[in-house]
Structures are given as C-alpha cells and as structure tokens.
XYZ file of C-alpha atoms in Angstrom:
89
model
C 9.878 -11.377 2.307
C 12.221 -8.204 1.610
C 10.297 -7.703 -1.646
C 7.080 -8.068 0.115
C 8.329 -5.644 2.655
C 9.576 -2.850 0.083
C 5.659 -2.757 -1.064
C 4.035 -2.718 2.035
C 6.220 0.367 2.567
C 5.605 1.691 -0.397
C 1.790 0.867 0.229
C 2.114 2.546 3.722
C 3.719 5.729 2.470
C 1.404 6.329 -0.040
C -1.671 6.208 2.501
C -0.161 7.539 5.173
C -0.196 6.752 8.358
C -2.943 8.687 9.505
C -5.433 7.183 6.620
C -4.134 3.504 7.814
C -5.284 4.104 11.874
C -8.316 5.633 11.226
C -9.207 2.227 8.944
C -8.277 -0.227 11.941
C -6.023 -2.464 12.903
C -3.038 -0.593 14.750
C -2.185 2.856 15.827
C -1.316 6.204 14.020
C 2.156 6.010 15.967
C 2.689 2.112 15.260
C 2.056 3.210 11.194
C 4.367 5.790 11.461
C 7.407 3.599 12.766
C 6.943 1.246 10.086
C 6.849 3.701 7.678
C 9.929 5.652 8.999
C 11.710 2.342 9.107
C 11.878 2.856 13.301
C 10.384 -1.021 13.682
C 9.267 -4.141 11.341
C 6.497 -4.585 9.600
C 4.264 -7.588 10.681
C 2.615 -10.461 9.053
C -0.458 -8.896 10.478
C -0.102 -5.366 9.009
C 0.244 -6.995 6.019
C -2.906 -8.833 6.167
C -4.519 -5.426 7.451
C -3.080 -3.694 4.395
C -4.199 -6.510 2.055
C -7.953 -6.276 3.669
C -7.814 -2.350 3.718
C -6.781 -2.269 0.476
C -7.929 -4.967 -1.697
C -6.787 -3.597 -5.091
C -3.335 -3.921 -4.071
C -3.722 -7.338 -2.359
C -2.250 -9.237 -5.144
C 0.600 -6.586 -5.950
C 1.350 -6.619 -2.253
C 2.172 -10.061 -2.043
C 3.572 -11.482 -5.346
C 4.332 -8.037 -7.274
C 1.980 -8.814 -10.398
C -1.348 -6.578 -10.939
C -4.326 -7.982 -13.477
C -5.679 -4.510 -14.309
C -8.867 -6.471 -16.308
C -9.433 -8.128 -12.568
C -9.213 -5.557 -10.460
C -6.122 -5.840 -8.821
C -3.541 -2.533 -9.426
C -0.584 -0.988 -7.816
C -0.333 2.426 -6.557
C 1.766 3.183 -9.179
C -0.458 1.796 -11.810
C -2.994 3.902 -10.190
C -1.002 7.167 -10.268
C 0.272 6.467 -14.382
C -3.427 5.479 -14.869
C -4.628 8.875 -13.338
C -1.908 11.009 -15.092
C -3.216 9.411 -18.847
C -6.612 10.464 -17.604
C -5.729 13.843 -16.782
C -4.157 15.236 -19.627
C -5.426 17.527 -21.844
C -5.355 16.920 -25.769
C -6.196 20.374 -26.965
C-alpha cells in the first residue's frame, strides 16, 4: 500500500487541497493533513481521488497509465503539456 500511498500524495499535492474539498468527500483541513503528512490517508480518500479523478484511477492504484485508453498520470500530463507547448521556430 506504501506505493499506493506515495501517489495518492503525489495526486493530492498536485490538486491541492483546496481543489479536492470543493469536489466532495472530506474537508479542506482533512486534505491538507494528508498532504502535509500530519495523518493517513484512507481507503476512502482513495476511492474519492480515484472517482474525482478518473484519468489517474488506474495510475493511482497499480502505477501503469494506457495513454490510448484514457488513463494518465500527472506527470504524463505535465511532459505531455510541455511537448505541446514548445515552440519550433
């Protein structure tokens, strides 16, 4: 579950609390301990995160992403977004 963990973390930090209370399913100060490492994640945070989110539902819980499905990282996102961005010329 530790690897599972790390990317809900991960997942959490790159949303933000705020983002993550304002789409349901716990408090802006409950977000913000998990995030800051104050208490545990939950089984149901994860579920919320995997329902909020359901790009990064199977990178959440196994690690893999299938691009051609659907189903990214946030750091796939964020390489994918810098390729877009540049400029050739």
């Amino acid at each position: 579950m530790d690897a599972v963990k790390d990317r809900a973390l991960q997942l959490i930090r790159v949303v933000g609390p705020k983002r993550l209370s304002e789409k349901g399913g716990k408090n802006y100060d409950r977000w913000r301990n998990i995030s800051s490492n104050k208490i545990r994640i939950g089984t149901e945070e994860v579920g919320i995160l995997a329902e909020a989110f359901p790009e990064y539902a199977l990178w959440l819980v196994s690690g893999r992403i299938e691009p051609e499905n659907g189903h990214r990282s946030p750091e796939y996102d964020e390489a994918n977004s810098n390729l877009t961005n540049q400029n050739a010329g």
